[in-house]
mmCIF file of C-alpha atoms and ligand atoms in Angstrom:
data_model
loop_
_atom_site.group_PDB
_atom_site.id
_atom_site.type_symbol
_atom_site.label_atom_id
_atom_site.label_comp_id
_atom_site.label_asym_id
_atom_site.label_seq_id
_atom_site.Cartn_x
_atom_site.Cartn_y
_atom_site.Cartn_z
ATOM 1 C CA UNK A 1 22.342 -1.243 -10.657
ATOM 2 C CA UNK A 2 20.408 -1.679 -13.848
ATOM 3 C CA UNK A 3 17.646 0.749 -14.878
ATOM 4 C CA UNK A 4 14.475 0.152 -12.895
ATOM 5 C CA UNK A 5 10.984 0.345 -14.462
ATOM 6 C CA UNK A 6 8.247 1.640 -12.195
ATOM 7 C CA UNK A 7 4.421 1.216 -12.837
ATOM 8 C CA UNK A 8 1.896 3.180 -10.935
ATOM 9 C CA UNK A 9 2.499 6.808 -9.942
ATOM 10 C CA UNK A 10 -0.111 7.028 -7.151
ATOM 11 C CA UNK A 11 0.661 8.249 -3.598
ATOM 12 C CA UNK A 12 3.144 5.461 -2.973
ATOM 13 C CA UNK A 13 4.573 4.795 -6.395
ATOM 14 C CA UNK A 14 5.346 8.430 -7.051
ATOM 15 C CA UNK A 15 7.203 8.802 -3.721
ATOM 16 C CA UNK A 16 9.106 5.556 -4.188
ATOM 17 C CA UNK A 17 10.178 6.298 -7.753
ATOM 18 C CA UNK A 18 11.239 9.767 -6.715
ATOM 19 C CA UNK A 19 13.266 8.228 -3.919
ATOM 20 C CA UNK A 20 15.053 5.916 -6.378
ATOM 21 C CA UNK A 21 15.839 8.844 -8.630
ATOM 22 C CA UNK A 22 17.225 10.883 -5.797
ATOM 23 C CA UNK A 23 19.498 7.978 -4.904
ATOM 24 C CA UNK A 24 21.057 7.788 -8.327
ATOM 25 C CA UNK A 25 18.886 5.051 -10.018
ATOM 26 C CA UNK A 26 17.877 5.419 -13.666
ATOM 27 C CA UNK A 27 14.107 5.035 -13.660
ATOM 28 C CA UNK A 28 11.543 4.619 -16.391
ATOM 29 C CA UNK A 29 7.949 5.229 -15.182
ATOM 30 C CA UNK A 30 4.450 4.477 -16.451
ATOM 31 C CA UNK A 31 1.005 5.407 -15.134
ATOM 32 C CA UNK A 32 -2.404 4.719 -16.540
ATOM 33 C CA UNK A 33 -3.131 8.431 -16.267
ATOM 34 C CA UNK A 34 -0.030 9.558 -18.087
ATOM 35 C CA UNK A 35 0.023 13.166 -16.748
ATOM 36 C CA UNK A 36 1.011 11.860 -13.321
ATOM 37 C CA UNK A 37 4.413 11.012 -14.818
ATOM 38 C CA UNK A 38 5.213 14.646 -15.535
ATOM 39 C CA UNK A 39 6.790 15.453 -12.196
ATOM 40 C CA UNK A 40 8.953 12.349 -12.329
ATOM 41 C CA UNK A 41 10.069 13.386 -15.838
ATOM 42 C CA UNK A 42 11.129 16.812 -14.454
ATOM 43 C CA UNK A 43 13.310 14.950 -11.930
ATOM 44 C CA UNK A 44 15.037 12.894 -14.630
ATOM 45 C CA UNK A 45 12.869 9.821 -15.174
ATOM 46 C CA UNK A 46 12.028 8.490 -18.601
ATOM 47 C CA UNK A 47 8.379 7.738 -19.357
ATOM 48 C CA UNK A 48 7.270 4.405 -21.034
ATOM 49 C CA UNK A 49 4.111 4.302 -23.149
ATOM 50 C CA UNK A 50 2.864 1.026 -21.697
ATOM 51 C CA UNK A 51 3.890 -1.546 -19.061
ATOM 52 C CA UNK A 52 5.207 -3.689 -21.924
ATOM 53 C CA UNK A 53 7.419 -0.824 -23.185
ATOM 54 C CA UNK A 54 8.802 -0.323 -19.660
ATOM 55 C CA UNK A 55 9.641 -4.042 -19.296
ATOM 56 C CA UNK A 56 11.195 -4.058 -22.723
ATOM 57 C CA UNK A 57 13.607 -1.308 -21.636
ATOM 58 C CA UNK A 58 14.327 -2.364 -18.033
ATOM 59 C CA UNK A 59 15.750 -5.573 -16.562
ATOM 60 C CA UNK A 60 13.754 -5.028 -13.408
ATOM 61 C CA UNK A 61 10.273 -3.506 -13.136
ATOM 62 C CA UNK A 62 8.361 -2.624 -9.940
ATOM 63 C CA UNK A 63 4.587 -2.316 -9.778
ATOM 64 C CA UNK A 64 2.637 -0.253 -7.145
ATOM 65 C CA UNK A 65 -1.051 -0.514 -8.133
ATOM 66 C CA UNK A 66 -4.232 0.107 -6.262
ATOM 67 C CA UNK A 67 -5.779 -3.404 -5.915
ATOM 68 C CA UNK A 68 -6.068 -6.935 -7.469
ATOM 69 C CA UNK A 69 -7.840 -5.836 -10.614
ATOM 70 C CA UNK A 70 -5.193 -3.119 -11.305
ATOM 71 C CA UNK A 71 -2.314 -5.488 -10.464
ATOM 72 C CA UNK A 72 -3.746 -8.083 -12.889
ATOM 73 C CA UNK A 73 -4.452 -5.475 -15.565
ATOM 74 C CA UNK A 74 -0.861 -4.270 -15.945
ATOM 75 C CA UNK A 75 0.197 -7.764 -16.379
ATOM 76 C CA UNK A 76 -2.398 -9.493 -18.526
ATOM 77 C CA UNK A 77 -4.077 -6.698 -20.572
ATOM 78 C CA UNK A 78 -3.018 -5.495 -24.021
ATOM 79 C CA UNK A 79 0.314 -3.665 -23.688
ATOM 80 C CA UNK A 80 0.913 -5.506 -20.363
ATOM 81 C CA UNK A 81 3.999 -6.977 -18.835
ATOM 82 C CA UNK A 82 3.495 -10.452 -20.327
ATOM 83 C CA UNK A 83 4.123 -9.078 -23.790
ATOM 84 C CA UNK A 84 7.823 -8.381 -23.008
ATOM 85 C CA UNK A 85 8.858 -10.269 -19.893
ATOM 86 C CA UNK A 86 11.374 -12.995 -20.658
ATOM 87 C CA UNK A 87 14.346 -14.808 -19.313
ATOM 88 C CA UNK A 88 16.708 -12.464 -17.358
ATOM 89 C CA UNK A 89 13.963 -9.975 -16.540
ATOM 90 C CA UNK A 90 12.163 -9.562 -13.187
ATOM 91 C CA UNK A 91 8.841 -8.211 -12.114
ATOM 92 C CA UNK A 92 8.363 -7.078 -8.453
ATOM 93 C CA UNK A 93 4.792 -6.290 -7.481
ATOM 94 C CA UNK A 94 4.679 -4.109 -4.370
ATOM 95 C CA UNK A 95 0.943 -3.490 -4.461
ATOM 96 C CA UNK A 96 -1.146 -4.863 -1.592
ATOM 97 C CA UNK A 97 -3.122 -7.795 -3.019
ATOM 98 C CA UNK A 98 -4.273 -11.251 -1.983
ATOM 99 C CA UNK A 99 -2.131 -14.341 -2.307
ATOM 100 C CA UNK A 100 -4.217 -15.700 -5.165
ATOM 101 C CA UNK A 101 -3.693 -12.607 -7.321
ATOM 102 C CA UNK A 102 -0.015 -12.723 -6.553
ATOM 103 C CA UNK A 103 0.241 -16.427 -7.476
ATOM 104 C CA UNK A 104 -1.618 -15.860 -10.834
ATOM 105 C CA UNK A 105 0.868 -13.123 -11.710
ATOM 106 C CA UNK A 106 3.838 -15.265 -10.587
ATOM 107 C CA UNK A 107 2.800 -18.235 -12.655
ATOM 108 C CA UNK A 108 2.241 -16.155 -15.804
ATOM 109 C CA UNK A 109 5.561 -14.310 -15.480
ATOM 110 C CA UNK A 110 7.488 -17.559 -14.776
ATOM 111 C CA UNK A 111 5.775 -19.278 -17.731
ATOM 112 C CA UNK A 112 7.316 -16.566 -19.962
ATOM 113 C CA UNK A 113 10.715 -17.222 -18.540
ATOM 114 C CA UNK A 114 10.799 -14.182 -16.194
ATOM 115 C CA UNK A 115 11.224 -13.985 -12.451
ATOM 116 C CA UNK A 116 8.706 -12.785 -9.882
ATOM 117 C CA UNK A 117 8.720 -11.283 -6.406
ATOM 118 C CA UNK A 118 5.805 -9.933 -4.437
ATOM 119 C CA UNK A 119 6.917 -7.220 -2.029
ATOM 120 C CA UNK A 120 4.069 -5.299 -0.342
ATOM 121 C CA UNK A 121 5.114 -2.700 2.136
ATOM 122 C CA UNK A 122 4.265 -1.429 5.613
ATOM 123 C CA UNK A 123 4.548 2.313 5.924
ATOM 124 C CA UNK A 124 2.701 5.124 4.242
ATOM 125 C CA UNK A 125 3.364 8.275 2.171
ATOM 126 C CA UNK A 126 5.973 9.810 4.527
ATOM 127 C CA UNK A 127 7.976 6.606 5.046
ATOM 128 C CA UNK A 128 7.899 6.116 1.220
ATOM 129 C CA UNK A 129 9.292 9.586 0.747
ATOM 130 C CA UNK A 130 11.911 8.982 3.416
ATOM 131 C CA UNK A 131 12.994 5.452 2.322
ATOM 132 C CA UNK A 132 11.674 4.073 5.543
ATOM 133 C CA UNK A 133 9.295 1.324 4.393
ATOM 134 C CA UNK A 134 9.168 -2.192 5.700
ATOM 135 C CA UNK A 135 9.326 -4.552 2.791
ATOM 136 C CA UNK A 136 7.613 -7.929 2.943
ATOM 137 C CA UNK A 137 9.044 -9.937 0.038
ATOM 138 C CA UNK A 138 8.325 -13.458 -1.126
ATOM 139 C CA UNK A 139 8.914 -15.419 -4.296
ATOM 140 C CA UNK A 140 12.160 -16.048 -6.189
ATOM 141 C CA UNK A 141 15.132 -15.645 -3.814
ATOM 142 C CA UNK A 142 17.480 -14.914 -6.734
ATOM 143 C CA UNK A 143 15.486 -11.869 -7.846
ATOM 144 C CA UNK A 144 15.245 -10.687 -4.138
ATOM 145 C CA UNK A 145 19.000 -10.723 -3.898
ATOM 146 C CA UNK A 146 19.383 -8.792 -7.129
ATOM 147 C CA UNK A 147 16.790 -6.103 -6.163
ATOM 148 C CA UNK A 148 18.171 -5.653 -2.661
ATOM 149 C CA UNK A 149 20.109 -2.385 -3.587
ATOM 150 C CA UNK A 150 16.721 -0.886 -4.606
ATOM 151 C CA UNK A 151 14.995 -2.210 -1.460
ATOM 152 C CA UNK A 152 17.882 -0.653 0.572
ATOM 153 C CA UNK A 153 16.901 2.741 -0.778
ATOM 154 C CA UNK A 154 13.043 2.227 -0.431
ATOM 155 C CA UNK A 155 12.923 0.704 2.992
ATOM 156 C CA UNK A 156 14.528 0.500 6.482
ATOM 157 C CA UNK A 157 14.130 -3.252 6.533
ATOM 158 C CA UNK A 158 13.222 -6.039 4.087
ATOM 159 C CA UNK A 159 12.035 -9.551 5.046
ATOM 160 C CA UNK A 160 12.228 -12.512 2.680
ATOM 161 C CA UNK A 161 9.214 -14.615 3.701
ATOM 162 C CA UNK A 162 9.609 -17.655 1.333
ATOM 163 C CA UNK A 163 7.105 -18.713 -1.232
ATOM 164 C CA UNK A 164 4.790 -16.398 -3.200
ATOM 165 C CA UNK A 165 1.632 -15.547 -1.065
ATOM 166 C CA UNK A 166 3.470 -15.187 2.190
ATOM 167 C CA UNK A 167 4.265 -11.480 1.593
ATOM 168 C CA UNK A 168 0.667 -10.774 0.691
ATOM 169 C CA UNK A 169 -0.661 -12.647 3.686
ATOM 170 C CA UNK A 170 1.713 -10.962 6.074
ATOM 171 C CA UNK A 171 0.728 -7.485 4.667
ATOM 172 C CA UNK A 172 -3.013 -8.357 5.027
ATOM 173 C CA UNK A 173 -2.577 -9.499 8.648
ATOM 174 C CA UNK A 174 -0.747 -6.325 9.498
ATOM 175 C CA UNK A 175 -3.327 -4.045 7.839
ATOM 176 C CA UNK A 176 -6.164 -6.041 9.391
ATOM 177 C CA UNK A 177 -4.701 -5.228 12.830
ATOM 178 C CA UNK A 178 -4.083 -1.552 11.806
ATOM 179 C CA UNK A 179 -7.675 -1.120 10.505
ATOM 180 C CA UNK A 180 -9.121 -2.620 13.678
ATOM 181 C CA UNK A 181 -6.928 -0.320 15.777
ATOM 182 C CA UNK A 182 -8.101 2.733 13.826
ATOM 183 C CA UNK A 183 -11.599 1.858 14.642
ATOM 184 C CA UNK A 184 -11.060 1.389 18.397
ATOM 185 C CA UNK A 185 -9.076 4.663 18.366
ATOM 186 C CA UNK A 186 -11.919 6.488 16.619
ATOM 187 C CA UNK A 187 -14.522 5.085 19.120
ATOM 188 C CA UNK A 188 -12.253 6.121 22.030
ATOM 189 C CA UNK A 189 -11.870 9.687 20.703
ATOM 190 C CA UNK A 190 -15.716 10.005 20.307
ATOM 191 C CA UNK A 191 -16.277 8.406 23.750
ATOM 192 C CA UNK A 192 -13.834 10.854 25.340
ATOM 193 C CA UNK A 193 -15.518 13.791 23.574
ATOM 194 C CA UNK A 194 -19.158 12.732 24.341
ATOM 195 C CA UNK A 195 -18.379 12.073 27.994
ATOM 196 C CA UNK A 196 -16.943 15.537 28.558
ATOM 197 C CA UNK A 197 -13.177 14.810 28.239
ATOM 198 C CA UNK A 198 -10.702 16.540 25.982
ATOM 199 C CA UNK A 199 -9.736 14.274 22.934
ATOM 200 C CA UNK A 200 -6.432 16.224 22.965
ATOM 201 C CA UNK A 201 -5.834 15.188 26.500
ATOM 202 C CA UNK A 202 -6.701 11.598 25.655
ATOM 203 C CA UNK A 203 -3.970 11.653 22.966
ATOM 204 C CA UNK A 204 -1.397 12.828 25.568
ATOM 205 C CA UNK A 205 -2.501 10.094 27.988
ATOM 206 C CA UNK A 206 -2.353 7.451 25.270
ATOM 207 C CA UNK A 207 1.062 8.564 24.151
ATOM 208 C CA UNK A 208 2.550 7.938 27.647
ATOM 209 C CA UNK A 209 1.113 4.482 28.183
ATOM 210 C CA UNK A 210 1.356 0.930 27.057
ATOM 211 C CA UNK A 211 -0.682 1.473 23.891
ATOM 212 C CA UNK A 212 1.333 4.454 22.657
ATOM 213 C CA UNK A 213 2.137 3.972 18.965
ATOM 214 C CA UNK A 214 3.182 5.988 15.890
ATOM 215 C CA UNK A 215 -0.213 5.668 14.189
ATOM 216 C CA UNK A 216 -2.142 7.254 17.100
ATOM 217 C CA UNK A 217 0.611 9.857 17.545
ATOM 218 C CA UNK A 218 0.600 10.848 13.797
ATOM 219 C CA UNK A 219 -3.055 10.593 13.023
ATOM 220 C CA UNK A 220 -4.631 11.732 16.278
ATOM 221 C CA UNK A 221 -3.888 15.464 16.059
ATOM 222 C CA UNK A 222 -5.276 15.719 12.459
ATOM 223 C CA UNK A 223 -8.271 13.598 13.380
ATOM 224 C CA UNK A 224 -9.347 15.953 16.059
ATOM 225 C CA UNK A 225 -9.007 18.772 13.610
ATOM 226 C CA UNK A 226 -11.287 16.851 11.149
ATOM 227 C CA UNK A 227 -8.401 16.797 8.625
ATOM 228 C CA UNK A 228 -8.049 13.750 6.448
ATOM 229 C CA UNK A 229 -5.573 14.595 3.632
ATOM 230 C CA UNK A 230 -5.035 11.147 2.158
ATOM 231 C CA UNK A 231 -1.766 9.320 3.012
ATOM 232 C CA UNK A 232 -3.374 5.893 2.972
ATOM 233 C CA UNK A 233 -6.737 6.162 1.178
ATOM 234 C CA UNK A 234 -9.657 4.718 3.050
ATOM 235 C CA UNK A 235 -10.846 2.746 0.016
ATOM 236 C CA UNK A 236 -7.516 0.878 0.068
ATOM 237 C CA UNK A 237 -7.782 0.144 3.815
ATOM 238 C CA UNK A 238 -11.295 -1.304 3.282
ATOM 239 C CA UNK A 239 -9.939 -3.392 0.373
ATOM 240 C CA UNK A 240 -7.301 -4.756 2.709
ATOM 241 C CA UNK A 241 -9.865 -5.579 5.488
ATOM 242 C CA UNK A 242 -11.974 -7.372 2.816
ATOM 243 C CA UNK A 243 -8.977 -9.367 1.624
ATOM 244 C CA UNK A 244 -7.882 -10.165 5.237
ATOM 245 C CA UNK A 245 -11.417 -11.376 6.047
ATOM 246 C CA UNK A 246 -11.341 -13.633 2.994
ATOM 247 C CA UNK A 247 -8.019 -15.044 4.252
ATOM 248 C CA UNK A 248 -9.755 -15.625 7.594
ATOM 249 C CA UNK A 249 -12.545 -17.408 5.726
ATOM 250 C CA UNK A 250 -10.085 -19.678 3.959
ATOM 251 C CA UNK A 251 -8.438 -20.563 7.320
ATOM 252 C CA UNK A 252 -11.650 -20.768 9.437
ATOM 253 C CA UNK A 253 -10.392 -17.961 11.734
ATOM 254 C CA UNK A 254 -13.097 -16.081 13.444
ATOM 255 C CA UNK A 255 -12.521 -12.320 13.181
ATOM 256 C CA UNK A 256 -15.430 -10.427 14.606
ATOM 257 C CA UNK A 257 -13.354 -7.344 15.470
ATOM 258 C CA UNK A 258 -12.023 -7.077 11.946
ATOM 259 C CA UNK A 259 -15.542 -7.753 10.499
ATOM 260 C CA UNK A 260 -16.903 -4.827 12.562
ATOM 261 C CA UNK A 261 -14.064 -2.654 11.415
ATOM 262 C CA UNK A 262 -14.668 -3.547 7.799
ATOM 263 C CA UNK A 263 -18.295 -2.531 8.185
ATOM 264 C CA UNK A 264 -17.270 0.874 9.451
ATOM 265 C CA UNK A 265 -14.865 1.330 6.453
ATOM 266 C CA UNK A 266 -17.623 0.258 4.043
ATOM 267 C CA UNK A 267 -20.106 2.668 5.590
ATOM 268 C CA UNK A 268 -17.376 5.428 5.337
ATOM 269 C CA UNK A 269 -16.897 4.496 1.618
ATOM 270 C CA UNK A 270 -20.594 4.628 0.952
ATOM 271 C CA UNK A 271 -20.827 8.125 2.377
ATOM 272 C CA UNK A 272 -18.128 9.407 -0.022
ATOM 273 C CA UNK A 273 -15.052 9.185 2.289
ATOM 274 C CA UNK A 274 -13.147 6.560 0.204
ATOM 275 C CA UNK A 275 -10.535 8.918 -1.198
ATOM 276 C CA UNK A 276 -9.773 10.536 2.109
ATOM 277 C CA UNK A 277 -7.257 9.161 4.606
ATOM 278 C CA UNK A 278 -8.320 5.983 6.274
ATOM 279 C CA UNK A 279 -8.535 7.969 9.546
ATOM 280 C CA UNK A 280 -11.670 9.531 8.195
ATOM 281 C CA UNK A 281 -13.528 6.460 9.534
ATOM 282 C CA UNK A 282 -13.660 8.600 12.658
ATOM 283 C CA UNK A 283 -16.487 10.593 10.997
ATOM 284 C CA UNK A 284 -18.691 7.449 10.959
ATOM 285 C CA UNK A 285 -18.395 7.014 14.780
ATOM 286 C CA UNK A 286 -19.173 10.706 15.301
ATOM 287 C CA UNK A 287 -22.456 10.581 13.497
ATOM 288 C CA UNK A 288 -23.670 7.192 14.819
ATOM 289 C CA UNK A 289 -23.292 8.148 18.527
ATOM 290 C CA UNK A 290 -26.769 8.831 19.904
ATOM 291 C CA UNK A 291 -27.144 12.129 21.835
ATOM 292 C CA UNK A 292 -27.486 11.669 25.605
HETATM 293 N N1 NDP B 310 -0.930 4.867 0.552
HETATM 294 C C1 NDP B 310 -0.441 4.158 1.495
HETATM 295 O O1 NDP B 310 -0.190 4.620 2.651
HETATM 296 C C2 NDP B 310 -0.046 2.751 1.259
HETATM 297 C C3 NDP B 310 -0.609 2.034 0.167
HETATM 298 N N2 NDP B 310 -0.231 0.661 -0.033
HETATM 299 C C4 NDP B 310 -0.744 -0.039 -1.142
HETATM 300 O O2 NDP B 310 -0.038 0.379 -2.292
HETATM 301 C C5 NDP B 310 -0.896 0.366 -3.418
HETATM 302 C C6 NDP B 310 -0.944 1.763 -3.994
HETATM 303 O O3 NDP B 310 -1.452 2.649 -3.047
HETATM 304 P P1 NDP B 310 -1.478 4.217 -3.238
HETATM 305 O O4 NDP B 310 -0.280 4.664 -4.015
HETATM 306 O O5 NDP B 310 -1.870 4.844 -1.940
HETATM 307 O O6 NDP B 310 -2.793 4.243 -4.203
HETATM 308 P P2 NDP B 310 -3.264 5.378 -5.210
HETATM 309 O O7 NDP B 310 -4.753 5.254 -5.244
HETATM 310 O O8 NDP B 310 -2.735 6.661 -4.878
HETATM 311 O O9 NDP B 310 -2.717 4.930 -6.631
HETATM 312 C C7 NDP B 310 -3.138 3.871 -7.278
HETATM 313 C C8 NDP B 310 -2.390 3.558 -8.543
HETATM 314 O O10 NDP B 310 -2.929 2.471 -9.191
HETATM 315 C C9 NDP B 310 -3.243 2.774 -10.577
HETATM 316 N N3 NDP B 310 -4.341 2.015 -11.074
HETATM 317 C C10 NDP B 310 -5.589 1.947 -10.488
HETATM 318 N N4 NDP B 310 -6.349 1.123 -11.268
HETATM 319 C C11 NDP B 310 -5.552 0.738 -12.349
HETATM 320 C C12 NDP B 310 -5.831 -0.086 -13.503
HETATM 321 N N5 NDP B 310 -7.004 -0.667 -13.710
HETATM 322 N N6 NDP B 310 -4.812 -0.166 -14.350
HETATM 323 C C13 NDP B 310 -3.619 0.449 -14.172
HETATM 324 N N7 NDP B 310 -3.375 1.160 -13.145
HETATM 325 C C14 NDP B 310 -4.366 1.328 -12.229
HETATM 326 C C15 NDP B 310 -3.559 4.263 -10.491
HETATM 327 O O11 NDP B 310 -3.454 4.880 -11.748
HETATM 328 P P3 NDP B 310 -4.286 6.234 -12.100
HETATM 329 O O12 NDP B 310 -3.397 7.322 -11.575
HETATM 330 O O13 NDP B 310 -4.438 6.248 -13.574
HETATM 331 O O14 NDP B 310 -5.579 6.129 -11.391
HETATM 332 C C16 NDP B 310 -2.435 4.725 -9.496
HETATM 333 O O15 NDP B 310 -1.211 4.814 -10.204
HETATM 334 C C17 NDP B 310 -2.240 -0.203 -2.936
HETATM 335 O O16 NDP B 310 -2.283 -1.542 -3.123
HETATM 336 C C18 NDP B 310 -2.253 0.213 -1.456
HETATM 337 O O17 NDP B 310 -3.057 -0.701 -0.710
HETATM 338 C C19 NDP B 310 0.658 0.111 0.777
HETATM 339 C C20 NDP B 310 1.260 0.721 1.889
HETATM 340 C C21 NDP B 310 0.853 2.093 2.207
HETATM 341 O O1 SSN B 311 -1.052 -0.207 3.505
HETATM 342 C C1 SSN B 311 -0.850 0.857 4.099
HETATM 343 C C2 SSN B 311 -0.126 0.843 5.367
HETATM 344 C C3 SSN B 311 -0.019 2.196 5.936
HETATM 345 C C4 SSN B 311 1.004 2.195 7.041
HETATM 346 O O2 SSN B 311 1.682 1.150 7.284
HETATM 347 O O3 SSN B 311 1.169 3.196 7.718
#
């Protein structure tokens, strides 16, 4: 496989680029805060001085950026992808963004002769480290087929969902459900505690029943220890709720549960919890429960 460019060495990008290196890919990385590339360099990556420099060097470049403004910035700003993308080169944006952002990027890349794929992922830091992500790709099928060897390393399954926008929408629907579940879970833990039950026993009961799931199993024990080391930062979960609610607006879908969950995430952000794991929303429910 050709050398892969990788833009964005955050929690996910770093784990994914490292995984590609471990599996024998040549990788050139870039990050806005350049020092975050150091560890990758120690593991054999080259470092590009700008997104454009990475695209110039690599036939395929992957982006894993925080949000729509970041995803647009690496494409359209000075030193951005558009300066070097051309026929025969592909850009794969794996960030979680809305369909409109993805379409803008796609149109600009294609106008320059390049190919574009959106490919947001389900799965967090650990699945990224272990190559167990679920990849939700959409866009140019030819590029999808060419990048499959890299997807096979990054994920346990990749879906090709058709036209650009479908990957973004699928990802937002999934994370909207996940964010709402995290709110119900947090309320339940607080309710158990305030009504004299052991939250730990609640976790054991949940794990044996019909609503057992990997998220409750993984996050529950650290939540009851008030430990929120970020795997999926709360500020990104709130961004995903906001974008999913906008998708609901566009399609006239009433989403009262998601809207309430979004308010809780917003409140958590406003109290300084945005950089912690999204499970820190639990703290909001603890403080808002009136004493008996
Ligand atoms: N963490 C998770 O569990 C998952 C996250 N995602 C999604 O993946 C994406 C990345 O998430 P994650 O790695 O956790 O996020 P991080 O916050 O850890 O990393 C964000 C990355 O975006 C870069 N960035 C932010 N703003 C800009 C900008 N204006 N221009 C250029 N680069 C910028 C950051 O650079 P710098 O270092 O300079 O700040 C950093 O590399 C998000 O869209 C998120 O929703 C998807 C699945 C799981
Ligand atoms: O976008 C983040 C998703 C986190 C996960 O799927 O566990």
